[in-house]
Coordinates of C-alpha atoms in Angstrom, one line a residue:
X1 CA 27.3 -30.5 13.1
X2 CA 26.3 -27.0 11.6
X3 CA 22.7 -27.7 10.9
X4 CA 19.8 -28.5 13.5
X5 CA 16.0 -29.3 12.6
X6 CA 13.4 -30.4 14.6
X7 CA 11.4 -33.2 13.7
X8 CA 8.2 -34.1 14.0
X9 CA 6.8 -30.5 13.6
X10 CA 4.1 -29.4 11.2
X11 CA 1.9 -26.5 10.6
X12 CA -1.3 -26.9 8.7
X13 CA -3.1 -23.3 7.5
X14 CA -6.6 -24.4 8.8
X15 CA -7.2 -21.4 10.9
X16 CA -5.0 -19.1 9.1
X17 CA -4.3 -17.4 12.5
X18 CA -1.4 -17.4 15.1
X19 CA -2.8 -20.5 16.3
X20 CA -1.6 -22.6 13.8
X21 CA 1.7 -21.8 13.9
X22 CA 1.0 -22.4 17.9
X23 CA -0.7 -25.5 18.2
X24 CA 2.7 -27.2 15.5
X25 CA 4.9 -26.0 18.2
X26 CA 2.7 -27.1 21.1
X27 CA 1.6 -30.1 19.5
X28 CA 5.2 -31.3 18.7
X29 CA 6.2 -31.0 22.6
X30 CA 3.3 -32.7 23.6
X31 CA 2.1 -29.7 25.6
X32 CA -1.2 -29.7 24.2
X33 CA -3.0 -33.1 23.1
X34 CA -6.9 -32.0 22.7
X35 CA -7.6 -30.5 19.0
X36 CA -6.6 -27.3 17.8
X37 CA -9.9 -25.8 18.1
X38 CA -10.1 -26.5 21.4
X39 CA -6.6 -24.1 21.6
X40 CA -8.4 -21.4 20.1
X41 CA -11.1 -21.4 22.2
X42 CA -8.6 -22.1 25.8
X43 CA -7.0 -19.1 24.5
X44 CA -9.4 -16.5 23.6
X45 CA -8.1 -16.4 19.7
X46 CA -11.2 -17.6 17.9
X47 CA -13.2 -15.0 20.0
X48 CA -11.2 -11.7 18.4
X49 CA -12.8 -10.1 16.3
X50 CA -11.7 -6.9 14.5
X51 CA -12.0 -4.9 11.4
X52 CA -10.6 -2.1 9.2
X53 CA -13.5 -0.1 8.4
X54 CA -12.8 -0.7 4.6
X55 CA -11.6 -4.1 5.3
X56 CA -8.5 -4.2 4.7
X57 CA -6.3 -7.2 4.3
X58 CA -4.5 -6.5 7.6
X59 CA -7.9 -6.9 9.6
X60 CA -7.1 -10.6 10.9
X61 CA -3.9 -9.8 12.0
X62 CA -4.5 -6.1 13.5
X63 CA -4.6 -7.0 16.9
X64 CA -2.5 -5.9 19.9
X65 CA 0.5 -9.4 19.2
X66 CA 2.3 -8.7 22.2
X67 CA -0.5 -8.7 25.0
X68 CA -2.9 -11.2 23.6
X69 CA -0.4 -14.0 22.5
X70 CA 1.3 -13.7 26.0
X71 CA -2.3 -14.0 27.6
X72 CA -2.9 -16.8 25.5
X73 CA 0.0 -18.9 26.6
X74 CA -0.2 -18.0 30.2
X75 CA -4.2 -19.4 29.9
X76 CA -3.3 -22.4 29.0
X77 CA -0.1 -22.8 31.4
X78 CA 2.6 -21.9 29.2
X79 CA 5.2 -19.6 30.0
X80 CA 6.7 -17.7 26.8
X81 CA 9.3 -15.0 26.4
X82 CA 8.3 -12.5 23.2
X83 CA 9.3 -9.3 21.2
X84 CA 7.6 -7.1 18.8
X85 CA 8.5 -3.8 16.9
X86 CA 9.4 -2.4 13.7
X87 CA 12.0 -2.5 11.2
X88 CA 12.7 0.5 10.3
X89 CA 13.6 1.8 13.9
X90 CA 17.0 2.8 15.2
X91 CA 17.6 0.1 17.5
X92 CA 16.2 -2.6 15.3
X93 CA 19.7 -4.2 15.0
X94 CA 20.6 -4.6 18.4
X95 CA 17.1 -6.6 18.5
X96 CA 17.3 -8.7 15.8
X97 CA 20.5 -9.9 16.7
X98 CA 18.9 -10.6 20.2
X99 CA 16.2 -12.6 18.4
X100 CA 19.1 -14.9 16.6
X101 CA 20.1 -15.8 19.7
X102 CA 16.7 -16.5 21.5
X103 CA 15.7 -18.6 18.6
X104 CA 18.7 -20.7 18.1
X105 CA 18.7 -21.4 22.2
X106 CA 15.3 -22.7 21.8
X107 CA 15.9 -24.8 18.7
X108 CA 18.7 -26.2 20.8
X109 CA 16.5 -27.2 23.3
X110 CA 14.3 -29.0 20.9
X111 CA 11.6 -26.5 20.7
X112 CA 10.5 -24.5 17.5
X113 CA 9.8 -20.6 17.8
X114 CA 7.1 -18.4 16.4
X115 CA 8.4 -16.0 13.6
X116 CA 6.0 -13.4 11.7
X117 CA 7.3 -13.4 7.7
X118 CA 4.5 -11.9 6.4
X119 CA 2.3 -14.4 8.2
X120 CA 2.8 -16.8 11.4
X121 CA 5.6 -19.0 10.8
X122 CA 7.4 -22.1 12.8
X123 CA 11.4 -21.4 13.2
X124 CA 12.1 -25.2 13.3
X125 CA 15.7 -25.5 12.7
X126 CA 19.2 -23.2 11.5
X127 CA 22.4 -23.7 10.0
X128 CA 25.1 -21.8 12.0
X129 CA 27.5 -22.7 8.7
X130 CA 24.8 -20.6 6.4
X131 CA 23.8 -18.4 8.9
X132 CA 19.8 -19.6 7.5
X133 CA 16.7 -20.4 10.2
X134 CA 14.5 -23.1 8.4
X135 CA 11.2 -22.0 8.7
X136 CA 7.2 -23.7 8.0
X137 CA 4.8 -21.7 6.5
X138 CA 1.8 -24.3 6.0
X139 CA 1.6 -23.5 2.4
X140 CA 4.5 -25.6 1.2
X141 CA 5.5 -29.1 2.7
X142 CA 9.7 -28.4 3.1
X143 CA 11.0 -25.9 4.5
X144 CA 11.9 -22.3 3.8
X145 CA 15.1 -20.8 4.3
X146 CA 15.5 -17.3 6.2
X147 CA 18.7 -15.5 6.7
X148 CA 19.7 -14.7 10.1
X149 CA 20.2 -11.2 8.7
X150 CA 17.1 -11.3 7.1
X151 CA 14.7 -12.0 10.3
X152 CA 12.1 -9.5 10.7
X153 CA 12.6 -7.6 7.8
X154 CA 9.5 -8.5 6.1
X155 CA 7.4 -6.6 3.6
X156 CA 5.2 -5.4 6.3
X157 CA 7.1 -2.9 8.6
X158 CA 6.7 -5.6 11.7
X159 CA 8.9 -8.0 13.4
X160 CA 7.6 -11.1 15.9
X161 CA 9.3 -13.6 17.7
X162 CA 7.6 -16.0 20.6
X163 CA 9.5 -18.6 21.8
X164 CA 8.0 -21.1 24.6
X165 CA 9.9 -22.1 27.9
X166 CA 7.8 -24.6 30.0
X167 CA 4.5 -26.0 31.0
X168 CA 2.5 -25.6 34.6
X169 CA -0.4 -27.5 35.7
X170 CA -3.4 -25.8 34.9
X171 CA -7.3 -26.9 35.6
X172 CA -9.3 -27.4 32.1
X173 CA -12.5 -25.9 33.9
X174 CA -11.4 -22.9 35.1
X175 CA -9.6 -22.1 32.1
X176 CA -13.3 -22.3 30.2
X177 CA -14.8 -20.3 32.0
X178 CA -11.7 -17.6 31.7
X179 CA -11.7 -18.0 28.0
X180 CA -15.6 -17.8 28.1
X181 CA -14.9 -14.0 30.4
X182 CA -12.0 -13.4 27.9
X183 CA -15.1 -13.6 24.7
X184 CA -16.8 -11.0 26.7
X185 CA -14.0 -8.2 26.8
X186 CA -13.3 -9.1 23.1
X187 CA -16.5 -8.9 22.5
X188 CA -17.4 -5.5 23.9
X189 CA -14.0 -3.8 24.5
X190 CA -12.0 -1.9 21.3
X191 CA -8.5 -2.6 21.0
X192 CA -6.4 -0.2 22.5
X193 CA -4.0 -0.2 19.9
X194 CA -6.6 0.3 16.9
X195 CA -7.7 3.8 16.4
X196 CA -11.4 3.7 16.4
X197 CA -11.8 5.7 13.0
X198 CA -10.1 3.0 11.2
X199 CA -10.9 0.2 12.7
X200 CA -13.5 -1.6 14.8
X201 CA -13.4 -4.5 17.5
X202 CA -15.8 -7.5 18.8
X203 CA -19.7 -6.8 18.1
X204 CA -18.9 -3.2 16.9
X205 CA -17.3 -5.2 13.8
X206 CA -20.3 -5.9 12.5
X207 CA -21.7 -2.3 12.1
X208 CA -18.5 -1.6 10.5
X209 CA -19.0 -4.8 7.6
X210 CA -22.1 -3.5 6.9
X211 CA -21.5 0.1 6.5
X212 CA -18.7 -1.1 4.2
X213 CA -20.5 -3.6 2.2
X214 CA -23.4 -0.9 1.8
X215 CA -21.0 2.0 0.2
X216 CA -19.1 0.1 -1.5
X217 CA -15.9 1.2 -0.1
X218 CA -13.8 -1.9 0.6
X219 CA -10.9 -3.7 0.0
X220 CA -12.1 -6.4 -2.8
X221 CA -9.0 -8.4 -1.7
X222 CA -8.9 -7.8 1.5
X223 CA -12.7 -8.2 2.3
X224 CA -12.7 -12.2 1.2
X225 CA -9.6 -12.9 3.0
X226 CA -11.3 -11.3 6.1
X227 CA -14.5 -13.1 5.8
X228 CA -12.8 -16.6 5.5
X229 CA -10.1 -16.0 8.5
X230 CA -13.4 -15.5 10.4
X231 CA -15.5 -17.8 9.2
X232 CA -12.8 -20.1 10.6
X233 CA -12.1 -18.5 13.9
X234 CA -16.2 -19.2 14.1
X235 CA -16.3 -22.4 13.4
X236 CA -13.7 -23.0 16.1
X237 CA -15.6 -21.3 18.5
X238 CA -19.1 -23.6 18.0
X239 CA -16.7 -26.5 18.2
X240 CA -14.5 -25.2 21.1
X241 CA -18.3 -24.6 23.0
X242 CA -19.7 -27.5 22.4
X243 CA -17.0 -29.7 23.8
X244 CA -16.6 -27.5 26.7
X245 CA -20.3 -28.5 27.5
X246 CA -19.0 -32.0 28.5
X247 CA -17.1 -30.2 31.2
X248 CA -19.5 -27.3 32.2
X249 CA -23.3 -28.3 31.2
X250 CA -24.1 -24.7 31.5
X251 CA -22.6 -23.7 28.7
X252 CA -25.2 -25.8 26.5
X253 CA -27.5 -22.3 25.3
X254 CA -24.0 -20.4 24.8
X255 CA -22.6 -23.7 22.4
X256 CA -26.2 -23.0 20.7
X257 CA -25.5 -19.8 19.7
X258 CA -21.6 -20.2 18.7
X259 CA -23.1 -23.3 16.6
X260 CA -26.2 -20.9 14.9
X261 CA -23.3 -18.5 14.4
X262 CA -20.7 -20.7 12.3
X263 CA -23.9 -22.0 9.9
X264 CA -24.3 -18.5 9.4
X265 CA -20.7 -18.0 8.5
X266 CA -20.9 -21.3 6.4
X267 CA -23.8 -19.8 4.5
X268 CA -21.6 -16.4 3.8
X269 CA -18.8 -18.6 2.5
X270 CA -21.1 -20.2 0.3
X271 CA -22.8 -17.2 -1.3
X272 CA -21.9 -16.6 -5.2
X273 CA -20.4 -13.4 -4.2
X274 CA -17.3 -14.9 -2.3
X275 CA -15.4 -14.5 -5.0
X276 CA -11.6 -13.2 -4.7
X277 CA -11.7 -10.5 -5.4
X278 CA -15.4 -9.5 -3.4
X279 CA -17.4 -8.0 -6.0
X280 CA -17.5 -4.0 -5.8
X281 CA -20.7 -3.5 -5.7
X282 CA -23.2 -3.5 -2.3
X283 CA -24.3 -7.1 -1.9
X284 CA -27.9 -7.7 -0.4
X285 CA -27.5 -11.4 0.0
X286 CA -24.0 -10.5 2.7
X287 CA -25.9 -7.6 4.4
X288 CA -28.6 -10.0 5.6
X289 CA -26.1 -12.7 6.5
X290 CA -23.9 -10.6 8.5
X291 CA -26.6 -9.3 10.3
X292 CA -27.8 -12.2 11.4
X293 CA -24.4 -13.4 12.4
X294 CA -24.6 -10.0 14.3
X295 CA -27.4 -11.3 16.1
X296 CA -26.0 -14.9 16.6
X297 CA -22.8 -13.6 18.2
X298 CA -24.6 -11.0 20.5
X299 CA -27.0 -13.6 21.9
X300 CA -23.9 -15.6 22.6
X301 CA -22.2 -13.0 24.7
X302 CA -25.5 -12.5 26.4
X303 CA -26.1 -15.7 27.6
X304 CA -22.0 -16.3 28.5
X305 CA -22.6 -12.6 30.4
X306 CA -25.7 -14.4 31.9
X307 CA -23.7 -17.8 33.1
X308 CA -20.7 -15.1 34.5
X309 CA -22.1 -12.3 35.9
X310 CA -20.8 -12.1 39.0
X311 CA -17.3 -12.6 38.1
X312 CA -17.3 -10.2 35.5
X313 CA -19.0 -7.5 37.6
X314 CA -15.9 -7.8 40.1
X315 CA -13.4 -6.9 37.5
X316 CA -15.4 -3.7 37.3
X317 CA -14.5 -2.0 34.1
X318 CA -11.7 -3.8 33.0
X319 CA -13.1 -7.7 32.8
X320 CA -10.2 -8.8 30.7
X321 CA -8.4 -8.4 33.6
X322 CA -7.7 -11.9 35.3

């Protein structure tokens, strides 16, 4: 038989992130039963936060792929194999057709793959007949066709492929209270692959919105899909929080916060000026908001620094380290 696709396997755009495309492949193994916001909080990926200083439409996805989606599995107990780089370099081919392979091993073993096409996609099936992957994207319910030829070469110069291998035991507590160190770093640590001028990470992201929104020099586009990607990633945190006070009462003050946090971000989805495009002009009623969410998300930090202090001081200067 030439063609193999993998059912069940879905991937619903609710966080517009990686961890969609994640949690469909996870979800579909049985790997990962609790609710998807409770994988974006286990893994760290609802407390990233980063910018381009004009806000950009790249500023969800301008993030280091390769380091934190690895970290990410490995927090949660699953151990992945991965590959990242550009089109346009020399040994591109030799890659891509290393990536063919990868992908269609792991269809064969009945699990899908994590493709970038211009977004995160699920690789959940080929034909070796038509040389074609069959690919989810979330925004339509059948699935897409992409030549093997044709993988990675996307309008954005980047190409992405995870594919996931097995599951360990891991302890749901401890993996809190890393994902809880993990907000910290993003929190108060730039991206090493960002250059500072352009772009700004964690609590720093907020001085960077509002100098935009101020001049007036953003990306109209770019700026509303930035605010709803984290408006989501927000949302996930308060509810990722909460339920993790069930398991760690501690955690009820920084659950506070997150929650205080995601009304604000509610509040800034709701204003008449989240419009697609953003309006041009400086917007009062979005300076105040963000501000506040500003204040929101450092008090959260605070308090998780607060509940953590002692493991984080013996990381030294690198607390992301685990």
């Amino acid at each position: 038989m030439n063609k193999t696709l993998l059912h069940p396997l879905r991937l619903r755009r609710e966080s517009r992130s990686f961890t969609d495309a994640l949690y469909g492949v996870l979800e579909s193994k049985g790997w990962f039963t609790l609710p998807k916001y409770m994988l974006a909080g286990m893994t760290g990926a609802c407390f990233r936060f980063s910018v381009h200083r004009e806000l950009h439409p790249d500023s969800a996805t301008a993030y280091n792929w390769m380091a934190e989606h690895f970290v990410a599995c490995d927090l949660i107990g699953i151990t992945t194999s991965q590959w990242g780089g550009f089109h346009f370099t020399p040994t591109f081919p030799l890659y891509q057709e290393q990536a063919v392979l990868d992908i269609k091993r792991a269809i064969d073993s009945g699990t899908g793959a994590v493709v970038w096409k211009d977004g995160f996609v699920i690789v959940n099936g080929y034909n070796e007949q038509s040389q074609v992957f069959y690919y989810l994207d979330g925004l339509t319910e059948s699935a897409q066709e992409l030549p093997f030829a044709g993988f990675g070469l996307n309008v954005s110069p980047y190409a992405y492929y995870q594919i996931y291998e097995t599951q360990i035991e891991t302890d749901l507590l401890q993996i809190i209270k890393e994902s809880c160190i993990q907000a910290v770093f993003r929190a108060e640590t730039p991206d090493v692959m960002l250059p500072e001028e352009d772009y700004a990470c964690g609590l720093a992201a907020y001085d960077a919105i509002l100098e935009a929104l101020q001049s007036g020099r953003f990306h109209a586009d770019g700026a509303y899909e930035t605010f709803l990607v984290y408006a989501s990633a927000k949302k996930d945190a308060a509810a990722y929080t909460q339920h993790a006070v069930s398991y760690w009462p501690s955690l009820q003050e920084v659950a506070a916060q997150y929650s205080r946090l995601s009304l604000i971000y509610e509040k800034i989805l709701e204003t008449k000026f989240m419009q697609n495009p953003l309006p041009s002009t400086p917007v009062d009623d979005l300076t105040g908001l963000f501000r506040a969410a500003g204040e929101a998300e450092t008090a959260a930090v605070r308090a998780i620094r607060g509940l953590l202090r002692e493991p984080i001081a013996n990381r030294f200067h690198d607390i992301g380290l685990r």
